[in-house]
Amino acid sequence: MRQRDELIAALRAGDGDDRILIVGGGINGVGLLRDLAAQGVEAILVERNDFAAGTSSAPSRLIHGGLRYLETGEFSLVRESVEERNQLLLNAAHQVRPIPVWIPVFSWTGGTLAAGLRFLKLKRDPGAKGALVVRFGLWIFDRFGDHLRSMPRHRAIPLADARRRFPLLAPRVAAVLEYFDARISSPERLTMEIAADAEADCPGCMALTHLAVTGVAGDRVILTDQIGGATLELRPRLVVNCTGAWIDGVDHCLGIPDRLVGGTRGSHLVLDRPDLAAQLDDSMIYFETSDFRACLVYRLDGGKVILGTTDLRCDEADSACCTDEEIDYLFKVLEEVLPGAAPRRNDIIFTFCGVRPLPRTASGATGAISRDHSLRVFEPDASRPFPVLTLVGGKWTTYRACAAQIADVVLARLGLARRNTTLQMQIGGGRDLPRDADGRARVLRDISRRSGLPAAEAERLFMRYGMTALEIADALAGAPRPIAALPGYWEQEIAWLCRNERVERLDDLVLRRTLLAFEGLATEPGIAALGSIAAQTLGWSGARLSEELGHLAELLETRHRTRICLKELPRHDLQATASG
């Protein structure tokens, strides 16, 4: 990716005028940039923070077909979700992989009548669902997933087998059903990769982070640099607001007073529980709680477990974080399905929270609010001579289809025809990813040869970055320098990320280009190493590094319940990292 200073200079020179302005660097914004780039339409994307710094970094790390949306009769959304999931398994196979899902249910026939009413949209609020209802839903789910199917259909697990596999399973579980969905290793990285692909595909497209929309002056939009504080202006042809839970605030900056979003907060916990992780193995447990919400638990790497999620109304996305009450709730519902799991607060190594950008509703159960998306159009007026298209809602899984729909609206307004589809466009490190064991083995040997890493470490790079690992292997140049405080990471690897993936702040690196904080590796020595590498690679002064450390410490504590002392860190000595 080009350097941010180069892009800022281009905007100041007027290169952003008369182009499409996309506001929001989450998955829907970068998805739209990617689609427009594929049509040769020049567009500028601005994001006040970093790529995927908001809700796009806070899903359950699933690319899912939306099974539970069948309950509220959103059949078209489920069909679209399943088809897009299947496509992502092909287009982003380096990040998106199948996961078997087990559904324990507490009765065979419970909730059948009420579920039928919800299927027919005659009843909205969620309710109990027995095995017959769930199995019928899975039958529909399987039918929707026939196109590009790469995973088995659902099945019933004999209860005795289920109890042997999960000895902790609650005695009152009456049946267990299994189906397949998909998980995503790093939604943060995939979002950034899509933005990078857009810029590579169309040189007239730019994605600028840490640049906020702060107002309108005549026919120009005012942008404020969140790092240096300077302002600049550009004259857009059309604005698309893809800021998710923040759409109302951006619309207000553009002179639009409407209130469109009514977000709900979803929190997750990452637990250090090797015992529970070993029992879960490669499966996810997806279960209904006593208050009829959907929760999940599954294993991550290194003995970690992810537990989520909540669904609470939230009007302040900026201050949203996982609360003590949510932790208590998640612990309680986990023990409803796995008595004896006995989660403790000192098991928590990381929390994360996102605000779902749902359409504003006055009342009703949060689970009954539609997860589909819509586009509101605000035509030009006397104070704003350009139209604004505002995206309400949107799911991670369906971002590509959503972006295509918005792009078609933009193309129609420009009087242009679509010339390319993004349907089969591979993403970032998923491009040319081998599908067979022999091809994979060849790539792993190549990574090992170029980098000087042993086979196991070469595979670690490959799993982390896909085919991009070949470029990082070249940066290691046969002389990898491991970071002692961060086993499995190398100095040249971190420097490469800083140079090539638009790292502008230390939290960009710790929270989104890597998964160090998510994996519980954000220790004082580890952060010292990363800070030193970033400072040397990006030319930060000592004062700038201190500022970055303070900012990161505050974020980790207030947003992720991770306390770390970053005021006086030991110096990490580098070995010519910047030249790696």
Coordinates of C-alpha atoms in Angstrom, one line a residue:
M1 CA 0.0 0.0 0.0
R2 CA 1.1 3.6 -0.7
Q3 CA 2.3 5.8 2.1
R4 CA -0.4 7.9 3.8
D5 CA 1.6 11.1 3.4
E6 CA 1.6 10.5 -0.3
L7 CA -2.2 10.2 -0.3
I8 CA -2.7 13.2 1.9
A9 CA -0.5 15.3 -0.5
A10 CA -2.6 14.0 -3.4
L11 CA -5.8 15.1 -1.7
R12 CA -4.3 18.6 -1.0
A13 CA -3.5 18.8 -4.7
G14 CA -7.1 18.3 -5.6
D15 CA -6.9 14.6 -6.6
G16 CA -9.9 13.8 -4.5
D17 CA -12.3 16.2 -6.2
D18 CA -15.2 15.1 -8.3
R19 CA -14.8 11.5 -7.0
I20 CA -17.0 9.3 -4.9
L21 CA -16.3 9.9 -1.2
I22 CA -16.9 6.8 1.0
V23 CA -16.9 7.5 4.8
G24 CA -16.1 4.5 7.0
G25 CA -13.2 2.0 6.8
G26 CA -15.1 -1.0 8.2
I27 CA -16.0 -4.0 6.1
N28 CA -18.9 -2.4 4.2
G29 CA -16.9 0.8 3.3
V30 CA -13.9 -1.1 2.1
G31 CA -16.2 -3.6 0.3
L32 CA -17.7 -0.7 -1.6
L33 CA -14.3 0.7 -2.4
R34 CA -13.3 -2.7 -3.8
D35 CA -16.4 -2.9 -6.0
L36 CA -16.1 0.6 -7.4
A37 CA -12.4 0.0 -8.1
A38 CA -13.3 -3.1 -10.1
Q39 CA -15.5 -0.9 -12.2
G40 CA -12.7 1.7 -12.7
V41 CA -14.6 4.3 -10.7
E42 CA -12.3 6.5 -8.7
A43 CA -13.3 6.8 -5.1
I44 CA -11.8 8.1 -1.9
L45 CA -12.4 6.3 1.4
V46 CA -11.8 8.1 4.7
E47 CA -11.9 6.5 8.2
R48 CA -11.4 8.5 11.4
N49 CA -9.6 5.6 13.1
D50 CA -8.1 2.5 11.4
F51 CA -9.5 -0.1 9.1
A52 CA -11.9 -2.3 11.0
A53 CA -11.3 -0.4 14.3
G54 CA -15.1 -0.4 15.1
T55 CA -17.7 -3.0 14.8
S56 CA -15.9 -4.8 12.0
S57 CA -13.3 -6.0 14.4
A58 CA -15.8 -7.2 17.0
P59 CA -18.0 -10.0 15.4
S60 CA -18.0 -13.5 16.9
R61 CA -15.2 -14.1 14.4
L62 CA -17.6 -16.1 12.3
I63 CA -18.6 -16.0 8.7
H64 CA -22.0 -17.4 9.3
G65 CA -25.1 -18.2 7.3
G66 CA -27.4 -16.6 9.8
L67 CA -29.2 -19.7 11.0
R68 CA -31.1 -17.8 13.8
Y69 CA -32.5 -15.3 11.3
L70 CA -34.8 -18.0 10.1
E71 CA -36.6 -17.7 13.4
T72 CA -37.8 -14.2 12.4
G73 CA -38.6 -15.2 8.8
E74 CA -35.7 -13.4 7.2
F75 CA -35.3 -16.1 4.5
S76 CA -33.8 -13.9 1.8
L77 CA -31.1 -12.7 4.3
V78 CA -30.3 -16.3 5.3
R79 CA -30.0 -17.4 1.7
E80 CA -27.8 -14.4 0.8
S81 CA -25.7 -15.1 4.0
V82 CA -25.1 -18.7 3.2
E83 CA -24.2 -18.0 -0.4
E84 CA -21.8 -15.3 0.6
R85 CA -20.3 -17.5 3.3
N86 CA -19.6 -20.3 0.7
Q87 CA -18.0 -17.7 -1.6
L88 CA -15.7 -16.4 1.1
L89 CA -14.6 -19.9 1.9
L90 CA -13.2 -19.8 -1.7
N91 CA -12.1 -16.2 -2.0
A92 CA -10.5 -15.8 1.4
A93 CA -9.5 -19.4 2.2
H94 CA -6.4 -18.1 4.1
Q95 CA -8.7 -16.5 6.7
V96 CA -12.1 -18.2 6.4
R97 CA -12.3 -21.9 7.2
P98 CA -15.1 -24.4 8.1
I99 CA -16.1 -25.0 11.6
P100 CA -18.5 -27.8 12.9
V101 CA -21.2 -26.4 15.1
W102 CA -23.0 -28.4 17.8
I103 CA -26.5 -27.2 18.9
P104 CA -27.6 -28.7 22.2
V105 CA -31.4 -28.4 22.7
F106 CA -33.4 -29.0 25.9
S107 CA -36.5 -30.6 24.5
W108 CA -37.8 -32.3 21.3
T109 CA -41.1 -30.5 20.7
G110 CA -40.9 -27.3 22.8
G111 CA -41.8 -24.0 21.1
T112 CA -43.1 -25.6 17.9
L113 CA -46.3 -23.5 17.6
A114 CA -44.6 -20.3 18.5
A115 CA -41.7 -21.0 16.2
G116 CA -44.2 -21.5 13.3
L117 CA -45.8 -18.1 14.0
R118 CA -42.3 -16.5 13.9
F119 CA -41.5 -18.3 10.6
L120 CA -44.6 -16.8 9.2
K121 CA -43.8 -13.3 10.7
L122 CA -46.9 -13.5 12.8
K123 CA -44.8 -13.2 16.0
R124 CA -41.6 -11.4 16.5
D125 CA -40.0 -12.0 19.9
P126 CA -37.6 -15.0 20.2
G127 CA -38.7 -18.0 22.1
A128 CA -37.7 -21.6 23.1
K129 CA -37.0 -24.0 20.2
G130 CA -37.0 -27.8 20.5
A131 CA -35.1 -30.3 18.4
L132 CA -37.9 -30.6 15.8
V133 CA -37.9 -26.8 15.2
V134 CA -34.1 -26.6 15.0
R135 CA -33.9 -29.6 12.7
F136 CA -36.5 -28.0 10.3
G137 CA -34.5 -24.8 10.3
L138 CA -31.3 -26.7 9.5
W139 CA -33.1 -28.5 6.6
I140 CA -33.9 -25.1 5.1
F141 CA -30.4 -23.9 5.9
D142 CA -28.9 -26.8 4.0
R143 CA -31.1 -26.1 1.0
F144 CA -29.9 -22.5 0.9
G145 CA -26.3 -23.7 1.0
D146 CA -26.4 -26.1 -1.9
H147 CA -24.7 -23.6 -4.2
L148 CA -20.9 -23.9 -4.0
R149 CA -21.4 -26.4 -1.1
S150 CA -18.1 -27.5 0.4
M151 CA -19.2 -28.7 3.8
P152 CA -21.4 -31.6 5.0
R153 CA -25.2 -31.2 5.6
H154 CA -26.5 -31.2 9.2
R155 CA -27.0 -34.4 11.2
A156 CA -28.2 -35.5 14.6
I157 CA -25.5 -36.6 17.1
P158 CA -26.5 -39.6 19.2
L159 CA -26.8 -38.3 22.7
A160 CA -24.5 -40.9 24.2
D161 CA -21.8 -39.9 21.7
A162 CA -22.3 -36.3 22.5
R163 CA -21.9 -36.9 26.2
R164 CA -18.7 -38.9 25.6
R165 CA -17.3 -36.0 23.6
F166 CA -18.5 -33.3 26.0
P167 CA -18.7 -34.8 29.5
L168 CA -19.6 -31.3 30.8
L169 CA -22.8 -31.2 28.8
A170 CA -25.9 -30.4 30.9
P171 CA -27.9 -33.4 32.0
R172 CA -31.1 -31.7 30.8
V173 CA -29.9 -31.6 27.1
A174 CA -32.4 -33.8 25.2
A175 CA -30.7 -33.8 21.7
V176 CA -27.6 -32.5 19.9
L177 CA -27.6 -31.4 16.3
E178 CA -24.5 -30.6 14.1
Y179 CA -24.1 -28.4 11.1
F180 CA -21.2 -26.5 9.5
D181 CA -20.5 -22.8 9.3
A182 CA -17.3 -20.9 8.9
R183 CA -15.0 -18.9 11.2
I184 CA -12.6 -16.1 10.3
S185 CA -9.2 -15.9 11.9
S186 CA -8.7 -12.1 11.6
P187 CA -11.6 -9.9 10.3
E188 CA -9.2 -7.0 11.0
R189 CA -6.6 -8.2 8.5
L190 CA -9.1 -9.2 5.9
T191 CA -10.7 -5.8 6.0
M192 CA -7.3 -4.2 5.4
E193 CA -6.5 -6.6 2.6
I194 CA -9.7 -5.7 0.7
A195 CA -8.7 -2.0 0.9
A196 CA -5.3 -2.8 -0.4
D197 CA -6.7 -4.8 -3.2
A198 CA -8.9 -1.9 -4.2
E199 CA -6.0 0.5 -4.3
A200 CA -4.0 -2.0 -6.4
D201 CA -6.8 -2.5 -8.8
C202 CA -7.6 1.2 -9.5
P203 CA -4.8 3.7 -8.9
G204 CA -7.4 6.5 -8.6
C205 CA -8.9 4.8 -5.5
M206 CA -7.4 5.8 -2.1
A207 CA -8.2 4.6 1.4
L208 CA -7.0 7.0 4.2
T209 CA -7.2 6.1 7.8
H210 CA -7.2 8.5 10.8
L211 CA -9.0 11.1 8.7
A212 CA -12.4 12.2 9.9
V213 CA -15.3 14.0 8.3
T214 CA -15.9 17.1 10.5
G215 CA -18.2 19.4 8.4
V216 CA -19.3 20.9 5.1
A217 CA -18.3 24.2 3.6
G218 CA -20.4 24.9 0.5
D219 CA -19.7 22.1 -2.0
R220 CA -16.7 20.8 0.0
V221 CA -16.4 18.3 2.8
I222 CA -14.0 19.2 5.6
L223 CA -11.6 16.5 6.7
T224 CA -9.5 16.6 9.9
D225 CA -6.3 14.6 10.3
Q226 CA -6.6 12.7 13.6
I227 CA -2.9 12.4 13.9
G228 CA -1.5 15.8 13.0
G229 CA -4.7 17.9 13.5
A230 CA -4.5 19.6 10.1
T231 CA -7.6 20.0 8.0
L232 CA -8.2 19.6 4.3
E233 CA -11.1 19.8 1.9
L234 CA -12.4 17.9 -1.1
R235 CA -15.3 18.4 -3.4
P236 CA -17.1 15.0 -3.8
R237 CA -19.5 14.1 -6.5
L238 CA -21.4 11.9 -4.1
V239 CA -21.0 10.7 -0.5
V240 CA -21.7 7.2 0.8
N241 CA -21.9 7.0 4.6
C242 CA -20.8 3.5 5.6
T243 CA -19.9 4.2 9.2
G244 CA -22.1 1.7 10.9
A245 CA -23.1 2.6 14.4
W246 CA -21.7 6.1 13.7
I247 CA -23.9 6.9 10.7
D248 CA -26.0 9.5 12.5
G249 CA -23.0 11.5 13.7
V250 CA -21.5 11.6 10.2
D251 CA -24.9 12.5 8.7
H252 CA -25.2 15.4 11.2
C253 CA -21.8 16.7 10.1
L254 CA -23.2 16.7 6.6
G255 CA -26.2 18.7 7.6
I256 CA -28.7 15.7 7.8
P257 CA -30.6 15.7 11.1
D258 CA -32.3 12.3 10.8
R259 CA -31.7 9.5 13.3
L260 CA -31.5 6.1 11.6
V261 CA -29.5 3.8 13.8
G262 CA -30.4 2.1 17.0
G263 CA -27.4 -0.1 17.9
T264 CA -27.2 -3.1 20.1
R265 CA -24.0 -4.0 22.0
G266 CA -22.4 -7.4 21.6
S267 CA -19.6 -8.3 24.0
H268 CA -17.2 -11.3 23.9
L269 CA -14.6 -12.8 26.3
V270 CA -11.4 -14.5 25.4
L271 CA -10.6 -17.0 28.2
D272 CA -7.3 -18.8 28.9
R273 CA -8.8 -22.2 29.5
P274 CA -6.7 -25.1 28.0
D275 CA -9.0 -27.7 29.7
L276 CA -12.1 -26.3 28.1
A277 CA -10.4 -25.7 24.8
A278 CA -9.2 -29.3 24.7
Q279 CA -12.8 -30.6 25.2
L280 CA -14.2 -28.3 22.6
D281 CA -11.5 -29.4 20.1
D282 CA -12.4 -28.2 16.7
S283 CA -16.2 -27.7 17.3
M284 CA -18.2 -24.7 18.4
I285 CA -21.2 -25.0 20.8
Y286 CA -24.0 -22.7 19.7
F287 CA -26.7 -22.7 22.3
E288 CA -30.0 -21.0 23.3
T289 CA -30.0 -19.3 26.7
S290 CA -32.8 -19.3 29.3
D291 CA -33.8 -15.8 28.0
F292 CA -33.9 -17.1 24.4
R293 CA -30.7 -15.4 23.2
A294 CA -28.1 -17.2 21.1
C295 CA -24.6 -17.7 22.6
L296 CA -21.5 -19.6 21.5
V297 CA -18.2 -20.9 22.7
Y298 CA -15.4 -22.3 20.7
R299 CA -11.7 -23.0 20.9
L300 CA -9.0 -20.6 19.6
D301 CA -5.3 -21.4 19.3
G302 CA -3.0 -21.9 22.3
G303 CA -5.6 -23.1 24.8
K304 CA -7.8 -20.0 24.5
V305 CA -11.6 -20.0 24.2
I306 CA -14.0 -17.3 22.9
L307 CA -17.3 -16.9 24.7
G308 CA -20.1 -14.6 23.5
T309 CA -22.3 -12.8 22.9
T310 CA -24.6 -10.2 24.4
D311 CA -27.3 -8.2 22.7
L312 CA -28.1 -4.9 24.6
R313 CA -29.4 -1.6 23.4
C314 CA -26.6 0.9 23.0
D315 CA -26.8 4.6 21.9
E316 CA -23.1 5.5 22.6
A317 CA -20.9 3.5 20.3
D318 CA -17.7 5.4 21.2
S319 CA -17.9 4.4 24.9
A320 CA -19.2 0.8 24.4
C321 CA -17.2 -1.8 26.3
C322 CA -17.8 -5.1 28.0
T323 CA -19.3 -4.5 31.4
D324 CA -19.2 -6.5 34.6
E325 CA -22.9 -7.4 34.2
E326 CA -22.2 -8.8 30.7
I327 CA -19.3 -10.9 32.1
D328 CA -21.6 -12.3 34.8
Y329 CA -24.3 -13.0 32.2
L330 CA -21.9 -14.9 29.9
F331 CA -20.5 -16.9 32.7
K332 CA -24.0 -17.8 33.9
V333 CA -25.3 -18.9 30.4
L334 CA -22.2 -20.9 29.8
E335 CA -22.9 -22.9 32.9
E336 CA -26.5 -23.5 31.8
V337 CA -25.2 -25.6 28.9
L338 CA -21.8 -26.8 30.4
P339 CA -22.2 -27.1 34.1
G340 CA -18.8 -27.4 35.7
A341 CA -17.1 -25.2 33.2
A342 CA -16.6 -22.9 36.1
P343 CA -15.3 -19.8 34.3
R344 CA -13.5 -17.3 36.5
R345 CA -12.7 -13.7 36.0
N346 CA -9.0 -14.4 36.2
D347 CA -9.4 -16.6 33.1
I348 CA -10.2 -13.5 31.0
I349 CA -7.3 -12.3 29.0
F350 CA -9.1 -10.0 26.6
T351 CA -12.6 -8.6 26.0
F352 CA -14.1 -7.0 22.9
C353 CA -17.3 -5.3 22.2
G354 CA -19.0 -4.0 19.0
V355 CA -22.2 -2.1 18.4
R356 CA -24.4 -3.6 15.7
P357 CA -25.7 -0.8 13.4
L358 CA -29.3 -1.9 13.4
P359 CA -32.3 0.2 12.2
R360 CA -33.7 2.4 14.9
T361 CA -36.7 0.9 16.7
A362 CA -38.7 2.2 19.6
S363 CA -39.2 -1.0 21.5
G364 CA -39.2 -4.8 21.4
A365 CA -36.7 -7.6 21.9
T366 CA -33.3 -6.8 20.4
G367 CA -33.2 -10.3 18.9
A368 CA -36.2 -9.5 16.8
I369 CA -34.7 -6.4 15.1
S370 CA -33.8 -7.1 11.5
R371 CA -30.2 -7.8 10.6
D372 CA -30.7 -6.9 7.0
H373 CA -29.4 -3.7 5.4
S374 CA -31.0 -0.8 3.6
L375 CA -29.9 2.4 1.9
R376 CA -31.3 5.8 2.6
V377 CA -30.8 8.5 -0.1
F378 CA -30.6 12.2 0.8
E379 CA -30.7 14.3 -2.3
P380 CA -28.8 17.6 -2.6
D381 CA -30.3 20.6 -0.9
A382 CA -29.5 24.3 -0.6
S383 CA -26.7 23.8 1.9
R384 CA -25.3 20.5 0.5
P385 CA -25.0 20.3 -3.3
F386 CA -24.2 16.6 -3.4
P387 CA -26.3 13.5 -2.6
V388 CA -25.6 11.3 0.5
L389 CA -26.3 7.6 0.5
T390 CA -26.4 6.2 4.0
L391 CA -26.1 2.5 4.7
V392 CA -28.2 1.3 7.6
G393 CA -27.4 -2.2 9.0
G394 CA -25.2 -4.7 7.2
K395 CA -23.6 -8.0 8.3
W396 CA -19.9 -8.9 8.0
T397 CA -20.7 -12.1 6.0
T398 CA -22.8 -10.3 3.4
Y399 CA -20.5 -7.3 2.9
R400 CA -19.7 -8.1 -0.7
A401 CA -23.3 -8.5 -1.8
C402 CA -24.2 -5.3 0.1
A403 CA -21.4 -3.4 -1.5
A404 CA -22.5 -4.6 -5.0
Q405 CA -26.0 -3.3 -4.4
I406 CA -24.7 0.1 -3.3
A407 CA -22.2 0.2 -6.2
D408 CA -25.1 -0.4 -8.6
V409 CA -26.9 2.6 -7.2
V410 CA -23.8 4.7 -7.5
L411 CA -23.1 3.5 -11.1
A412 CA -26.7 4.3 -12.1
R413 CA -26.3 7.9 -10.8
L414 CA -23.1 8.2 -12.7
G415 CA -24.7 6.8 -15.9
L416 CA -22.3 3.9 -16.0
A417 CA -22.8 0.2 -16.5
R418 CA -21.2 -2.5 -14.3
R419 CA -18.3 -4.1 -16.1
N420 CA -17.0 -6.5 -13.5
T421 CA -18.4 -8.6 -10.7
T422 CA -16.5 -9.1 -7.4
L423 CA -18.2 -12.5 -6.8
Q424 CA -15.1 -14.6 -7.5
M425 CA -12.4 -12.1 -6.8
Q426 CA -9.9 -13.6 -4.4
I427 CA -8.7 -11.4 -1.5
G428 CA -5.2 -10.5 -0.3
G429 CA -3.3 -13.6 0.9
G430 CA -6.0 -15.8 -0.4
R431 CA -5.1 -15.1 -4.0
D432 CA -3.7 -18.2 -5.7
L433 CA -3.8 -20.1 -2.5
P434 CA -3.3 -23.8 -3.3
R435 CA -6.3 -26.1 -2.7
D436 CA -4.5 -29.4 -2.6
A437 CA -2.0 -30.9 -0.2
D438 CA 0.8 -31.0 -2.8
G439 CA 0.4 -27.4 -3.7
R440 CA 0.3 -26.4 0.0
A441 CA 3.5 -28.4 0.6
R442 CA 5.3 -26.6 -2.3
V443 CA 4.3 -23.2 -0.9
L444 CA 5.5 -24.1 2.6
R445 CA 8.9 -25.3 1.2
D446 CA 9.2 -22.0 -0.7
I447 CA 8.4 -20.0 2.5
S448 CA 11.0 -22.0 4.4
R449 CA 13.7 -21.6 1.7
R450 CA 13.2 -17.9 1.3
S451 CA 12.9 -17.1 5.0
G452 CA 15.4 -19.5 6.6
L453 CA 12.7 -20.7 8.9
P454 CA 12.1 -24.4 9.9
A455 CA 9.0 -26.1 8.5
A456 CA 6.9 -25.5 11.6
E457 CA 7.6 -21.8 11.7
A458 CA 7.1 -21.5 7.9
E459 CA 3.6 -23.0 8.4
R460 CA 2.9 -20.5 11.2
L461 CA 3.6 -17.6 8.7
F462 CA 1.4 -19.3 6.1
M463 CA -1.5 -19.7 8.5
R464 CA -1.2 -16.1 9.6
Y465 CA -0.9 -14.4 6.2
G466 CA -1.7 -16.9 3.4
M467 CA 0.2 -16.2 0.2
T468 CA 1.4 -12.9 1.6
A469 CA 3.8 -15.0 3.7
L470 CA 6.0 -15.3 0.7
E471 CA 6.6 -11.6 0.7
I472 CA 7.3 -11.6 4.4
A473 CA 9.6 -14.6 3.9
D474 CA 11.6 -12.4 1.5
A475 CA 11.9 -9.8 4.2
L476 CA 13.3 -12.3 6.6
A477 CA 15.9 -12.9 3.8
G478 CA 17.3 -16.1 5.2
A479 CA 18.3 -14.5 8.5
P480 CA 15.2 -14.3 10.7
R481 CA 15.6 -12.4 13.9
P482 CA 13.1 -13.7 16.5
I483 CA 11.5 -11.4 19.0
A484 CA 12.4 -13.0 22.4
A485 CA 9.3 -11.5 24.1
L486 CA 7.0 -12.6 21.4
P487 CA 7.7 -16.2 20.4
G488 CA 6.6 -16.9 16.8
Y489 CA 7.2 -13.4 15.6
W490 CA 10.2 -11.8 13.9
E491 CA 11.6 -8.3 13.8
Q492 CA 11.6 -8.2 10.0
E493 CA 8.0 -9.4 9.9
I494 CA 6.8 -6.6 12.1
A495 CA 8.8 -4.0 10.2
W496 CA 7.3 -5.3 6.9
L497 CA 3.8 -4.9 8.4
C498 CA 4.6 -1.3 9.4
R499 CA 6.0 -0.4 5.9
N500 CA 3.4 -2.2 3.8
E501 CA 0.1 -2.2 5.6
R502 CA -0.5 1.4 6.5
V503 CA 0.3 1.2 10.2
E504 CA -0.1 4.7 11.5
R505 CA -0.5 4.1 15.2
L506 CA 0.8 1.5 17.6
D507 CA -2.7 0.2 18.3
D508 CA -3.1 -0.4 14.5
L509 CA -0.3 -2.9 14.9
V510 CA -1.1 -4.5 18.2
L511 CA -4.9 -4.8 17.8
R512 CA -5.4 -5.2 14.0
R513 CA -2.4 -6.0 11.8
T514 CA -1.5 -8.7 14.4
L515 CA -3.7 -10.5 17.0
L516 CA -1.2 -10.1 19.8
A517 CA -3.7 -8.4 22.2
F518 CA -6.5 -10.8 21.2
E519 CA -4.2 -13.8 21.9
G520 CA -3.2 -12.4 25.3
L521 CA 0.4 -11.6 24.2
A522 CA 0.3 -7.8 24.9
T523 CA 2.9 -8.0 27.7
E524 CA 5.3 -5.1 28.7
P525 CA 8.3 -6.7 27.0
G526 CA 6.3 -7.6 23.9
I527 CA 5.0 -4.1 23.5
A528 CA 8.5 -2.7 24.1
A529 CA 9.7 -4.7 21.2
L530 CA 6.8 -3.7 18.9
G531 CA 7.1 -0.1 19.9
S532 CA 10.8 0.0 19.1
I533 CA 10.4 -1.7 15.7
A534 CA 7.5 0.6 14.8
A535 CA 9.4 3.7 15.9
Q536 CA 12.5 2.8 13.9
T537 CA 10.6 1.7 10.8
L538 CA 8.2 4.7 10.7
G539 CA 10.6 7.3 12.0
W540 CA 8.8 8.2 15.2
S541 CA 10.5 10.4 17.7
G542 CA 10.9 9.4 21.4
A543 CA 8.0 11.8 22.2
R544 CA 5.8 10.2 19.5
L545 CA 6.6 6.7 20.8
S546 CA 5.7 7.7 24.4
E547 CA 2.4 9.2 23.1
E548 CA 1.6 5.9 21.2
L549 CA 2.4 3.8 24.3
G550 CA 0.0 5.9 26.4
H551 CA -2.7 5.8 23.8
L552 CA -2.4 2.0 23.5
A553 CA -2.4 1.5 27.3
E554 CA -5.6 3.5 27.6
L555 CA -7.3 1.5 24.8
L556 CA -6.3 -1.8 26.2
E557 CA -7.6 -0.9 29.7
T558 CA -10.8 0.9 28.8
R559 CA -11.9 -1.1 25.7
H560 CA -10.5 -4.6 26.4
R561 CA -10.0 -4.8 30.2
T562 CA -6.3 -5.5 29.7
R563 CA -4.2 -3.5 32.2
I564 CA -0.5 -3.0 31.3
C565 CA 2.1 -0.5 32.5
L566 CA 3.6 1.1 29.4
K567 CA 5.1 4.3 30.9
E568 CA 8.7 3.1 31.4
L569 CA 9.4 0.1 29.2
P570 CA 12.7 -1.6 28.8
R571 CA 14.5 -0.7 25.6
H572 CA 14.4 -3.3 22.8
D573 CA 17.6 -3.3 20.8
L574 CA 17.1 -3.8 17.1
Q575 CA 19.4 -5.3 14.5
A576 CA 18.9 -3.1 11.5
T577 CA 15.3 -3.9 11.4
A578 CA 14.3 -1.2 9.0
S579 CA 16.4 -2.7 6.2
G580 CA 14.7 -6.1 6.5

